[in-house]
Coordinates of C-alpha atoms and ligand atoms in Angstrom, one line a residue:
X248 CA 0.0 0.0 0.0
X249 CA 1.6 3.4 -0.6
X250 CA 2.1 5.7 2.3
X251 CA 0.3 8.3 2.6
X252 CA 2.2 11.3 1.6
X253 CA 3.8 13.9 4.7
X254 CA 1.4 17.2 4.6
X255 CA 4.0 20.3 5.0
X256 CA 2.7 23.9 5.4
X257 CA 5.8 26.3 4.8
X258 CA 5.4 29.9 6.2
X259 CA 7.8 32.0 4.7
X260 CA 8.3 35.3 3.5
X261 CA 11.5 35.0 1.4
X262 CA 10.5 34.0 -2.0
X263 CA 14.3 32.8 -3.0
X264 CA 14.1 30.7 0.7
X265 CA 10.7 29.3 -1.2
X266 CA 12.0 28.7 -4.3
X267 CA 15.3 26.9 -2.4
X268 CA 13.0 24.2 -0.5
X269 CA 11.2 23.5 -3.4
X270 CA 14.5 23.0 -5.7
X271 CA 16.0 20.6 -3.1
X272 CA 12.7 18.6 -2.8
X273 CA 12.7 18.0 -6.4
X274 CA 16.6 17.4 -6.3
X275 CA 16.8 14.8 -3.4
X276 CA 13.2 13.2 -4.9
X277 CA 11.5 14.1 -1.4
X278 CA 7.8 13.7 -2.3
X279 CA 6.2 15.6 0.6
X280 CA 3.0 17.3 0.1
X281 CA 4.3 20.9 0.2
X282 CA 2.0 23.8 0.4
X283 CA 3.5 27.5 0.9
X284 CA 2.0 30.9 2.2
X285 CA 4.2 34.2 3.2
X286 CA 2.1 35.2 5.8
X287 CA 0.4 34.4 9.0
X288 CA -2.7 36.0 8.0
X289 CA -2.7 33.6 4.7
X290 CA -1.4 30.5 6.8
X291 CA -4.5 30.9 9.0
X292 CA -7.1 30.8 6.1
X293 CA -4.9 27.9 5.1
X294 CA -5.5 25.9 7.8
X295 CA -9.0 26.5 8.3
X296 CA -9.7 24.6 4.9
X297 CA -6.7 22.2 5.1
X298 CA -4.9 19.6 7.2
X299 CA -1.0 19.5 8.0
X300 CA 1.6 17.1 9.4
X301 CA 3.7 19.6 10.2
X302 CA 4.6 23.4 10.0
X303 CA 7.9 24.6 9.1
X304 CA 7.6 28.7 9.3
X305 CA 10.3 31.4 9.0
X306 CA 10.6 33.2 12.5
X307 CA 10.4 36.3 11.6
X308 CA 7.2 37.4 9.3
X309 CA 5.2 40.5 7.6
X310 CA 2.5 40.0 9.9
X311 CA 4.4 38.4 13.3
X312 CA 6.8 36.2 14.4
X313 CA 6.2 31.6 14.7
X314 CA 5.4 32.9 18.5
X315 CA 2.1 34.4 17.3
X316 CA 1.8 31.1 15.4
X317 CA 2.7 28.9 18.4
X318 CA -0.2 30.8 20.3
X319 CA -2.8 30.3 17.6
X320 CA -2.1 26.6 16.5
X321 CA -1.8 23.8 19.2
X322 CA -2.4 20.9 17.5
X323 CA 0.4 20.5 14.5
X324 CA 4.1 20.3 15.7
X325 CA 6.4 23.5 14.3
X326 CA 9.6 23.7 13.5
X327 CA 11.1 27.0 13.4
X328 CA 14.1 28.5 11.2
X329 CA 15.6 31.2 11.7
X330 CA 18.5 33.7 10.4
X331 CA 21.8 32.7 11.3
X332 CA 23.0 33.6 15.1
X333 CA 19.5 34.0 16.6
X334 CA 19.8 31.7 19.1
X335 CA 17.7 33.6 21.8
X336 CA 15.1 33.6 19.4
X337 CA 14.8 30.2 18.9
X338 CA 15.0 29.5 22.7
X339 CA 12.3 32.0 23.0
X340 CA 10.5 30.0 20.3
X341 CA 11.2 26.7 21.6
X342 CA 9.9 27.4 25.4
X343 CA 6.8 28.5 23.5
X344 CA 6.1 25.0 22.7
X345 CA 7.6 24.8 19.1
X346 CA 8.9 21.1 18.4
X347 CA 12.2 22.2 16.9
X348 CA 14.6 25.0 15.0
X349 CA 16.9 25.4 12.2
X350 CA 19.0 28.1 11.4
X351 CA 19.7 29.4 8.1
X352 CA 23.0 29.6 6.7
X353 CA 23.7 31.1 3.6
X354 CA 24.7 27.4 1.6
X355 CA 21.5 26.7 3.0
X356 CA 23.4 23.3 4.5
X357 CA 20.2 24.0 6.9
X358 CA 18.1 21.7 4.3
X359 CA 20.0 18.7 4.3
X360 CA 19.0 17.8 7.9
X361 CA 15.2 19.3 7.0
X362 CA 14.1 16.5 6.5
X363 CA 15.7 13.9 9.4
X364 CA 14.3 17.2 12.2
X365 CA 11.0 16.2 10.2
X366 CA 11.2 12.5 10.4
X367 CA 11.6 13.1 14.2
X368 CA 8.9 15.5 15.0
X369 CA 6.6 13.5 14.1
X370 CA 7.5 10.5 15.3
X371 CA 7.6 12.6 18.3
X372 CA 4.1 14.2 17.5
X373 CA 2.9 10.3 17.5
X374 CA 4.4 9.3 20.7
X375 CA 3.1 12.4 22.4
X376 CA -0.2 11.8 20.8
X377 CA -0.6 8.1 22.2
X378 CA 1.1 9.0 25.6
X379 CA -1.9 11.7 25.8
X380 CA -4.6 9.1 25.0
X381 CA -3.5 6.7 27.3
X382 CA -3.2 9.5 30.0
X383 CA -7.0 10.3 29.2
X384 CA -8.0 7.0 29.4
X385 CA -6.2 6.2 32.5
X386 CA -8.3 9.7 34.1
X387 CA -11.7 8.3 32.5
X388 CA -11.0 4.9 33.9
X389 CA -10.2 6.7 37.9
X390 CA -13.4 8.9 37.4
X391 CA -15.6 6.1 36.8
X392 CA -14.3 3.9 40.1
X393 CA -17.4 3.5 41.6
X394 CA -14.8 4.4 44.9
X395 CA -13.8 7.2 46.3
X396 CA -9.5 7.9 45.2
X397 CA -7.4 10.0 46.6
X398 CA -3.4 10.5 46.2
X399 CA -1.8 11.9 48.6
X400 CA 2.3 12.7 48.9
X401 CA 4.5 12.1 52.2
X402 CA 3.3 15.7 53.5
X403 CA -0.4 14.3 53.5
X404 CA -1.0 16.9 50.4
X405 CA -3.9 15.8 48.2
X406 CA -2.2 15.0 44.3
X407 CA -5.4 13.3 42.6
X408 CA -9.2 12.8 43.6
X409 CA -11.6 11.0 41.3
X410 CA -15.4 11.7 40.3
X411 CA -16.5 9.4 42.8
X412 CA -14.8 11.1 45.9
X413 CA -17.1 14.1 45.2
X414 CA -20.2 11.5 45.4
X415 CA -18.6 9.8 48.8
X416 CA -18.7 13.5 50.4
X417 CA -21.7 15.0 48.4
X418 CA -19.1 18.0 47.8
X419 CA -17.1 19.7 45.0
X420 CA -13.5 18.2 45.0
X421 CA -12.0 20.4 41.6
X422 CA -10.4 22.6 44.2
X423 CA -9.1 20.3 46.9
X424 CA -5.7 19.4 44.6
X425 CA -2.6 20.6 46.5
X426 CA -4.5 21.0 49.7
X427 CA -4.4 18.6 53.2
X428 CA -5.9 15.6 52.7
X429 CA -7.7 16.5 55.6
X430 CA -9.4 19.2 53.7
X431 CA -10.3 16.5 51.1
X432 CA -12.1 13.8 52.7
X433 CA -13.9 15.6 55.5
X434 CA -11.1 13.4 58.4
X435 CA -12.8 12.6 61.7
X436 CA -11.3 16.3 63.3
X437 CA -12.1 18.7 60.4
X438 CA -15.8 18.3 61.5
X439 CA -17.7 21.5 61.8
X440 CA -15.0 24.0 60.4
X441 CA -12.5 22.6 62.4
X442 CA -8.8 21.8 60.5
X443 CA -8.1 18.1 60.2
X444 CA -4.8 16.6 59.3
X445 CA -2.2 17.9 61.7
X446 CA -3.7 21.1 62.7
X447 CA -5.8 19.6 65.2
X448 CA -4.6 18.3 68.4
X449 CA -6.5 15.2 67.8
X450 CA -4.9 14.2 64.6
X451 CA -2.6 12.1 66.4
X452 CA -5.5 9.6 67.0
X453 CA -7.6 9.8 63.8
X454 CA -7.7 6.4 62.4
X455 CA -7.8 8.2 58.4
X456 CA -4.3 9.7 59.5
X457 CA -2.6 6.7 61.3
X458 CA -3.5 4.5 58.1
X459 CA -2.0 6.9 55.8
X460 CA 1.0 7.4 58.0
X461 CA 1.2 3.4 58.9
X462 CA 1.1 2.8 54.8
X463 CA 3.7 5.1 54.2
X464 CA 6.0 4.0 57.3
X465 CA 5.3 0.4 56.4
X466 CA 4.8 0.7 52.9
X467 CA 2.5 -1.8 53.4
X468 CA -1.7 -1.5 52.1
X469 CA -4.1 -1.4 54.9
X470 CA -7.7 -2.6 53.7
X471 CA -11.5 -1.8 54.9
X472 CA -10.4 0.1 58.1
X473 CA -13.6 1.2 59.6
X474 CA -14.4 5.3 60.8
X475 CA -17.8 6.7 61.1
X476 CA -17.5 10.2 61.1
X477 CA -20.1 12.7 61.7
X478 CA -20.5 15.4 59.0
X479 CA -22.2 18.6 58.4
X480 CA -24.7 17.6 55.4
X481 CA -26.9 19.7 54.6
X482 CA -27.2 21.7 58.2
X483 CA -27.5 18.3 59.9
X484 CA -25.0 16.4 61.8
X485 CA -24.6 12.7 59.6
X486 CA -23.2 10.2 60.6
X487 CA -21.9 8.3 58.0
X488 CA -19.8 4.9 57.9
X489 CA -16.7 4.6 55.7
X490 CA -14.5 1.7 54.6
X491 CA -10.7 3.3 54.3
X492 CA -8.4 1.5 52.4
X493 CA -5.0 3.1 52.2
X494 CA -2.5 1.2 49.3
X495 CA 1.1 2.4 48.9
X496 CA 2.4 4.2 45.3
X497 CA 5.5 4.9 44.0
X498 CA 4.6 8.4 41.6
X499 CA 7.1 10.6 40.2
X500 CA 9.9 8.8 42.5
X501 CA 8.1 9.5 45.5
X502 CA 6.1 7.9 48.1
X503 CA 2.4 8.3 47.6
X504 CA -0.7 6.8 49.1
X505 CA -3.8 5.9 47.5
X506 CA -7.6 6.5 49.9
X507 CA -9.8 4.6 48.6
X508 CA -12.9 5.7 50.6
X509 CA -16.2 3.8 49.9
X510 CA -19.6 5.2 51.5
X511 CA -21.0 1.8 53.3
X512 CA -23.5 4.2 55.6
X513 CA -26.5 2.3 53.3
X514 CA -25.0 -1.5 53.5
X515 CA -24.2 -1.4 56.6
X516 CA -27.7 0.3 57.4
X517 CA -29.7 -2.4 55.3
X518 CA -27.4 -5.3 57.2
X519 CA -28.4 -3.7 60.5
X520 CA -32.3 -3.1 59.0
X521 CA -32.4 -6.9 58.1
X522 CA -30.6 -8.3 61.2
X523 CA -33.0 -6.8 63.1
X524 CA -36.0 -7.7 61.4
X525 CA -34.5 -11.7 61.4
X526 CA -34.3 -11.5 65.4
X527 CA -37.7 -10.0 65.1
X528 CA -38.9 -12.4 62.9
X529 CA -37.4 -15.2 65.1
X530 CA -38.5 -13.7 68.3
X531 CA -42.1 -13.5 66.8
X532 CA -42.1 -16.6 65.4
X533 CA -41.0 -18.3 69.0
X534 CA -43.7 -16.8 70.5
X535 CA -46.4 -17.1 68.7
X536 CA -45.9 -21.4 68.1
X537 CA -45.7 -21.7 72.0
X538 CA -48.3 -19.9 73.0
X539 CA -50.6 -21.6 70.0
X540 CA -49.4 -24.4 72.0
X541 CA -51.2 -24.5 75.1
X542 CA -54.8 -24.0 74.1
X543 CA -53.7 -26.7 71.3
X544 CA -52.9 -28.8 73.7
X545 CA -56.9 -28.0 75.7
X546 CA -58.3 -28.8 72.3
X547 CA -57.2 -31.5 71.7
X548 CA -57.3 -32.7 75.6
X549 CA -61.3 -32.0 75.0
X550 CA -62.0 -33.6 71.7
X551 CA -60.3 -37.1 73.3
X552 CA -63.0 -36.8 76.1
X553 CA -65.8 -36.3 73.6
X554 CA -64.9 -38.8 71.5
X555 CA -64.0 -41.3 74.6
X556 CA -67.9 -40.8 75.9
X557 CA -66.1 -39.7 79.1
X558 CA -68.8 -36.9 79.2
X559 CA -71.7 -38.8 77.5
X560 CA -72.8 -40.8 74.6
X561 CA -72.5 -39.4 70.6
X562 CA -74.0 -40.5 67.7
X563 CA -71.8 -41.4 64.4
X564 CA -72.7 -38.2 62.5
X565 CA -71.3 -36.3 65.9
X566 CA -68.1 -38.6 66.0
X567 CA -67.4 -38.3 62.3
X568 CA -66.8 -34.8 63.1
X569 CA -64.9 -35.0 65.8
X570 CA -62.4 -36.5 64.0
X571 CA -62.3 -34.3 61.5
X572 CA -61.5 -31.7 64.3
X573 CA -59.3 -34.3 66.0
X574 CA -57.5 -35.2 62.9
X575 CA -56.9 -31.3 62.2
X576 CA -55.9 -30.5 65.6
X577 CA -53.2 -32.9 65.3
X578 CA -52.3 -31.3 61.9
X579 CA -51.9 -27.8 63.6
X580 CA -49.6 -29.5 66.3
X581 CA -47.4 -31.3 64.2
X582 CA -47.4 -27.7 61.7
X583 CA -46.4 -25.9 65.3
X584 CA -43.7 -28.3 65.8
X585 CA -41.6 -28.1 62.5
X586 CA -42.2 -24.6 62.2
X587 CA -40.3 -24.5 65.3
X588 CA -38.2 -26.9 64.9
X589 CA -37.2 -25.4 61.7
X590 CA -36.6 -21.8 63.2
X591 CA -34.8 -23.1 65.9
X592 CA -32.1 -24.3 62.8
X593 CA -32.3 -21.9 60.7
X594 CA -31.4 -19.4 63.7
X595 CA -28.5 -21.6 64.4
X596 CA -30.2 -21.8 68.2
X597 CA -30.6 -25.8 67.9
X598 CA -27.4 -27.5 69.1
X599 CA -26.5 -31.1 68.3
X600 CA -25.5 -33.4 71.1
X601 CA -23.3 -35.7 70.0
X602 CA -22.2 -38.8 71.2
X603 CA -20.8 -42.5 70.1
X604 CA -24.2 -44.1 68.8
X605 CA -26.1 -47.0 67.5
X606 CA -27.5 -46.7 64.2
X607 CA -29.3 -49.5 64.4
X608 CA -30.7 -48.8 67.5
X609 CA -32.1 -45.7 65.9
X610 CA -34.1 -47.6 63.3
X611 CA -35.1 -50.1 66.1
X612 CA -36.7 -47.3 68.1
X613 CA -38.4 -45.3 64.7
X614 CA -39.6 -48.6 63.5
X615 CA -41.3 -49.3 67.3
X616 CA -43.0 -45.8 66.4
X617 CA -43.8 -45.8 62.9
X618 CA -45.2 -49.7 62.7
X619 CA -48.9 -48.6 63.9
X620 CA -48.7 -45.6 61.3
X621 CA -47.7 -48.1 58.7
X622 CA -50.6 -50.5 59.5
X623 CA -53.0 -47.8 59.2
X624 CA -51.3 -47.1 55.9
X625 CA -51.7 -50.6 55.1
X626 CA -48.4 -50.4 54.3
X627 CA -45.6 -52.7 55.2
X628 CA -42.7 -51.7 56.7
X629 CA -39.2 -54.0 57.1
X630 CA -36.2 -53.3 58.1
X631 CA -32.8 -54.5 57.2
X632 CA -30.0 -53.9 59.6
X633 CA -26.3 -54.6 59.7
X634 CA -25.0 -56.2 62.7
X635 CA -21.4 -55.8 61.5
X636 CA -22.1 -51.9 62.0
X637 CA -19.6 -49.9 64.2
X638 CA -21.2 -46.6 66.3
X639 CA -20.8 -43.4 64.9
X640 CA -20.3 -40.3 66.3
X641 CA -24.0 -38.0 65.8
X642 CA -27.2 -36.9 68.2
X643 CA -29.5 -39.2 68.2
X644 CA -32.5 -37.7 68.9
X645 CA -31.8 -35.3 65.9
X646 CA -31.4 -38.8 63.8
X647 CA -34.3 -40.3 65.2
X648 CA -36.0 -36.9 63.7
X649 CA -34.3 -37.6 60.2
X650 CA -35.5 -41.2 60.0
X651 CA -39.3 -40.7 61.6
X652 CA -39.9 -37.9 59.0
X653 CA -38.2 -40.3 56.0
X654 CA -40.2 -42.9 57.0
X655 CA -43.3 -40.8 57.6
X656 CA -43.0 -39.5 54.2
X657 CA -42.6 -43.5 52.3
X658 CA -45.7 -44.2 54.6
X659 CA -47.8 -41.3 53.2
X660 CA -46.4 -41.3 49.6
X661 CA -46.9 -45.1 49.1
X662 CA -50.5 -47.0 48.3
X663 CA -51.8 -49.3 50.2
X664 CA -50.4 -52.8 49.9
X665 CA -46.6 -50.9 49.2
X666 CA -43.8 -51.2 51.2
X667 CA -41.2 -49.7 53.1
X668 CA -37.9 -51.2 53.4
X669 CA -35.7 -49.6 56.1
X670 CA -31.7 -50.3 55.7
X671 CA -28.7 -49.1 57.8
X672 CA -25.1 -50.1 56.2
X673 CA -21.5 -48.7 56.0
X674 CA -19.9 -47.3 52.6
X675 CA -16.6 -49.5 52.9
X676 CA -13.2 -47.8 50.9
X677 CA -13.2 -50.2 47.7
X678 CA -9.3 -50.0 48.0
X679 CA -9.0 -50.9 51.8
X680 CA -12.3 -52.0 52.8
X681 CA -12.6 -49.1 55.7
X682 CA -15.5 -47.3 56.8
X683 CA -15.6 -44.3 55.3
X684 CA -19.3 -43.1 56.2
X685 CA -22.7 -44.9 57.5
X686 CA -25.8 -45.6 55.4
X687 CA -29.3 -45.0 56.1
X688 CA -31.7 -45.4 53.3
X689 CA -35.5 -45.7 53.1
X690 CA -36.9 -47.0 49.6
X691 CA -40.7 -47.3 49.5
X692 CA -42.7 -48.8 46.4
X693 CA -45.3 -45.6 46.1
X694 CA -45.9 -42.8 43.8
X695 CA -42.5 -41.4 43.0
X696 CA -41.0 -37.9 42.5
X697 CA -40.8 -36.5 38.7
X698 CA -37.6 -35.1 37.9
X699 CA -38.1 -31.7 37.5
X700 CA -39.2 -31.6 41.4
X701 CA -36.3 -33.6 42.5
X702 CA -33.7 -30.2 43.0
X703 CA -36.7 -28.6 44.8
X704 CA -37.7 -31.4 47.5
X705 CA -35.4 -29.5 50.2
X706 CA -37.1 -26.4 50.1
X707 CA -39.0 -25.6 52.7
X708 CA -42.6 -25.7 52.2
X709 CA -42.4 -27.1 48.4
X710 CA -44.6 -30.1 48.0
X711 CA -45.3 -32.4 45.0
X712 CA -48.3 -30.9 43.3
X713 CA -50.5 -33.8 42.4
X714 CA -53.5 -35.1 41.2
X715 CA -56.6 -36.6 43.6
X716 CA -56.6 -36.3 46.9
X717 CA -54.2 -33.9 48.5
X718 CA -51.9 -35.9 50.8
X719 CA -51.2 -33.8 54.1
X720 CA -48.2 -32.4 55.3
X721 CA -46.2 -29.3 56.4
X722 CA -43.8 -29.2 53.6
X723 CA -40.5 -28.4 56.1
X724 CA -40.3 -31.9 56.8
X725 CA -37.1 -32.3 54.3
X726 CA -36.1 -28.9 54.8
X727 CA -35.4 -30.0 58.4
X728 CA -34.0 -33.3 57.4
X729 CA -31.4 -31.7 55.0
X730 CA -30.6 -29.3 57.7
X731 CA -30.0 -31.8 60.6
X732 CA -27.9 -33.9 58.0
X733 CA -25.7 -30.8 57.1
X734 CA -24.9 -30.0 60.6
X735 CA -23.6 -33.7 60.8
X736 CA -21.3 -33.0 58.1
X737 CA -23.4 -35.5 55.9
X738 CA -25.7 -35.6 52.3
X739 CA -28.5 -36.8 51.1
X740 CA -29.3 -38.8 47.6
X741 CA -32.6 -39.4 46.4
X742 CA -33.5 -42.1 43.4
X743 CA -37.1 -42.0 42.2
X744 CA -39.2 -42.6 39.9
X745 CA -42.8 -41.9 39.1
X746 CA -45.2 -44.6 40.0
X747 CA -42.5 -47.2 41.1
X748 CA -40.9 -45.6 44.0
X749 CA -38.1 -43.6 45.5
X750 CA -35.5 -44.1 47.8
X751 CA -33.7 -41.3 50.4
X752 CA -29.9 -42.3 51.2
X753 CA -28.5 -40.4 54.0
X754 CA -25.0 -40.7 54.5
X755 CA -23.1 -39.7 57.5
X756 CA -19.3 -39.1 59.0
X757 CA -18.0 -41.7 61.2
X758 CA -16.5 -38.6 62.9
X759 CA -18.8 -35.9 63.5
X760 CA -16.9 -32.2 62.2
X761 CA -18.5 -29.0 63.3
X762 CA -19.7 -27.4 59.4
X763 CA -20.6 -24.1 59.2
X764 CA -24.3 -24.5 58.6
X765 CA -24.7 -24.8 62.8
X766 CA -24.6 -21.0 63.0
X767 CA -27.0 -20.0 59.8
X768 CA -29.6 -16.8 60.2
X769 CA -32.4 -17.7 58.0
X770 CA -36.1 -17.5 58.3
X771 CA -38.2 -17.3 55.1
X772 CA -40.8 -14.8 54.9
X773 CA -42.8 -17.6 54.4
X774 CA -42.9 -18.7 57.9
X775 CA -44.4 -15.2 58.8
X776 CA -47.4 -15.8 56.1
X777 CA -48.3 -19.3 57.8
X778 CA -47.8 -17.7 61.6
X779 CA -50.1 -14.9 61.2
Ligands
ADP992 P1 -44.4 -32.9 53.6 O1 -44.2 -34.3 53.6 O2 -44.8 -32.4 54.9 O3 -45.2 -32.4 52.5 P2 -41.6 -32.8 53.2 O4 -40.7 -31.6 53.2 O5 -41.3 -33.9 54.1 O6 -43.0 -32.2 53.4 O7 -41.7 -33.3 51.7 C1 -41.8 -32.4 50.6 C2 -42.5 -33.1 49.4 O8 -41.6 -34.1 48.9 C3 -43.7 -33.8 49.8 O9 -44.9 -33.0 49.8 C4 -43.8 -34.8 48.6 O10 -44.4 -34.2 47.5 C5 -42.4 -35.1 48.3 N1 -41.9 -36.4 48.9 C6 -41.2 -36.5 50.1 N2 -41.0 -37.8 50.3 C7 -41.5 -38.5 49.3 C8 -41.6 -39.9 49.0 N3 -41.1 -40.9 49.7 N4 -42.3 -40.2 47.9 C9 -42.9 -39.3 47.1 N5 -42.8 -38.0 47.3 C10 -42.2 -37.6 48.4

């Protein structure tokens, strides 16, 4: 591809200086775009219509001198010549921002290096030009930081601030360059008109001013430092809470620091707003399922006397809806219960106790329970144990929860004439042969889980939408389940499928590790709906 050709404007005055460039072009086959005026005035109406590379102008003119050109063009490097032994001039010229200068002798030798000083301005032009844009897009990328940035030198004097700072502060920041950084982000002691940053006694123990001075002692960044000032916003005392992060810079060969100074007043008032509301929420919740409790507890006292005769005789239309109430009542209690139960684990307030246990003594005792509920299921339930099974370490009363609401659940979700088949076994290492972790599944024969609801199960209060008659239930039963396994360090694995049956594998640590899950906030707004 050919070059494009280099665009020279030549202002000069001296038609035999004209007609000498233009001879030694042609001579030395320099193909440059050359286009000549002899005045300032005529160089001016020049450039308004046309583009140049470069200007090469006479110093002295009819109309001025290259300074009066310097002034009026900024963007096109100029090289200046000038007669011979006018030095000062061309210092004068160059201080006013002119690239370069030539002077004229009278062999005019002056144009052999014309065109090398050309060759080099604008190869300087370029680097200047790419040095400038990365400089602009260094400031657009500071302004948009969504945080606050400061620099500050060794003397605490403020050398950069960002858009964002002015945001943090809700003040004008083009004027605090130069000034004490104290000045610049409001410090804890330059509240209410006093001076911050050294020239107030109680600078020593602002915590702004010991992280800069730590940083620049250390060298070493400090991050999310804490301070909650009070400002004057507005005519009204604010307090406001600020993260401080103060990073070490080497600029211009000096020590610097970066503040980064991020407004968290709204986080850390939203985090307050919602822990409060949790406790609330918790508290509430608490409450209101024991006191439901007691006249639960009358209810259901009542409706047994009824329905026992103990306080007279009642027909079959009276006792079929006393069950209905009796049935419900006991619905209500066992809703009271997990909702609780659940709370309690999601606040992290339910601690496990736990000891060197039986699995199988666990199934023993659920199976003495859950038989009768079985039988009225018509459902049979068997289980399979492993004598070979070593204890493990976990609470058992917390296991005996896991496996009575499994079971329950197989019971419920199976037809009659299913079955429920109850195993307890260890996973052995396939290399070794050790125990890594204890079994516990329950695999019924009943309706199954589609696919799509498998990932959901846990939830609390998801259930199985299905058709005919609704099959009752809390929906928290899992949710507490999954939670009581998680605190023991342990999963769950479900295999199901529609109209055949499903089976729940729990799997537990022979060693019981404290997991983070113990100390979980939670409660879903949900819990609230069904409360009230
Ligand atoms: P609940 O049983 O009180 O509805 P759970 O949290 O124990 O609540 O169970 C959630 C849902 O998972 C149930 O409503 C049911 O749709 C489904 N489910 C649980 N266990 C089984 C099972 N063994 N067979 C079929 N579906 C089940």
């Amino acid at each position: 591809m050919e070059e494009s050709k280099c665009k020279i404007l030549l202002i000069e005055d001296d038609i035999v200086d004209q007609m000498a460039l233009k001879r030694f072009l042609s001579t030395e086959k320099l193909s440059y775009d050359l286009q000549i005026c002899s005045s300032i005035s005529q160089a001016m109406e020049t450039l308004e219509t046309s583009q140049f590379d470069i200007i090469v102008t006479d110093f002295s003119l009819g109309d001025g001198t290259a300074i009066d050109i310097l002034n009026l063009v900024k963007d096109i490097p100029i090289i200046i010549t000038t007669g011979a032994g006018d030095e000062d001039v061309a210092v004068k010229a160059w201080k006013a921002g002119a690239y370069d200068y030539l002077s004229k002798d009278c062999n005019r030798e002056y144009l052999k290096v014309l065109p090398k000083t050309i060759e080099n301005v604008i190869k300087r032009k370029e680097i200047e030009d790419a040095l400038e844009r990365k400089q602009r897009n260094l400031e657009a990328i500071f302004d948009a930081v969504p945080v606050g940035l400061l620099f500050a030198d060794e003397n605490f004097l403020v050398t950069r601030a960002n858009d964002a700072i002015t945001k943090v502060f809700q003040k004008d920041y083009s004027h605090i360059i130069g000034k004490k950084i104290g000045e610049a982000i409001d410090c804890l002691n330059n509240v209410l008109g006093q001076q911050g940053c050294g020239n107030n006694p109680e600078c020593a123990s602002c915590i702004i001013r010991k992280n800069i001075n730590n940083t620049l002692a250390n060298f070493k960044p400090m991050y999310n430092v804490e301070a909650h000032p009070t400002f004057l916003i507005n005519n009204k005392q604010t307090q406001i809470w600020l993260s401080i992060s103060v990073v070490p810079v080497i600029v211009d060969n000096c020590k610097h620091v970066i503040v980064a100074v991020d407004d968290i007043t709204e986080r850390k008032q939203a985090e307050e707003k919602v822990r409060e509301t949790m406790e609330l929420k918790s508290q509430f919740i608490s409450t209101v399922s024991h006191e439901l409790r007691t006249p639960m507890a009358a209810m259901k006292e009542a409706i047994a006397l009824v329905l026992d005769e103990a306080v007279g005789k009642i027909n079959d239309k009276q006792r079929k809806f006393l069950d209905i109430a009796s049935r419900n009542v006991e619905r209500l209690g066992d809703l009271i219960n997990d909702v609780l139960d659940f709370q309690k684990l999601e606040a992290g307030k339910m601690n496990l106790d736990i000891k060197q246990n039986d699995i199988n003594q666990v199934v023993s005792e659920v199976y003495e329970i859950m038989v009768l509920f079985a039988k009225k299921h018509k459902v049979e339930l068997v289980t399979e144990l492993d004598t070979m099974i070593p204890q493990a370490q976990f609470d058992k009363t917390k296991m005996i929860q896991v496996l009575t609401n499994l079971i329950s659940n197989a019971i419920k979700f199976t037809p009659e004439n299913g079955k429920v088949t109850v195993r307890a076994f260890p996973v052995r290492d396939s290399d070794n042969g050790n125990i890594l972790e204890l079994a516990l599944s329950v695999s019924d024969t009943g309706m199954g889980i589609p696919q799509e609801a498998i990932s959901k199960i846990f939830d609390r209060f998801y259930r199985v939408k299905r058709e005919g008659k609704e099959i009752q239930g809390t929906g928290l039963g899992l949710a507490i389940v999954n939670k009581i396994i998680t605190m023991h360090g342990g999963r769950i694995d479900i295999e199901s499928q529609v109209d055949k049956g499903t089976t729940f594998t729990v799997y537990l640590p022979m060693e019981h590790k404290v997991s983070p899950e113990n100390v979980s906030v939670n409660i879903d707004n949900k819990l609230e709906k069904i409360i009230t």
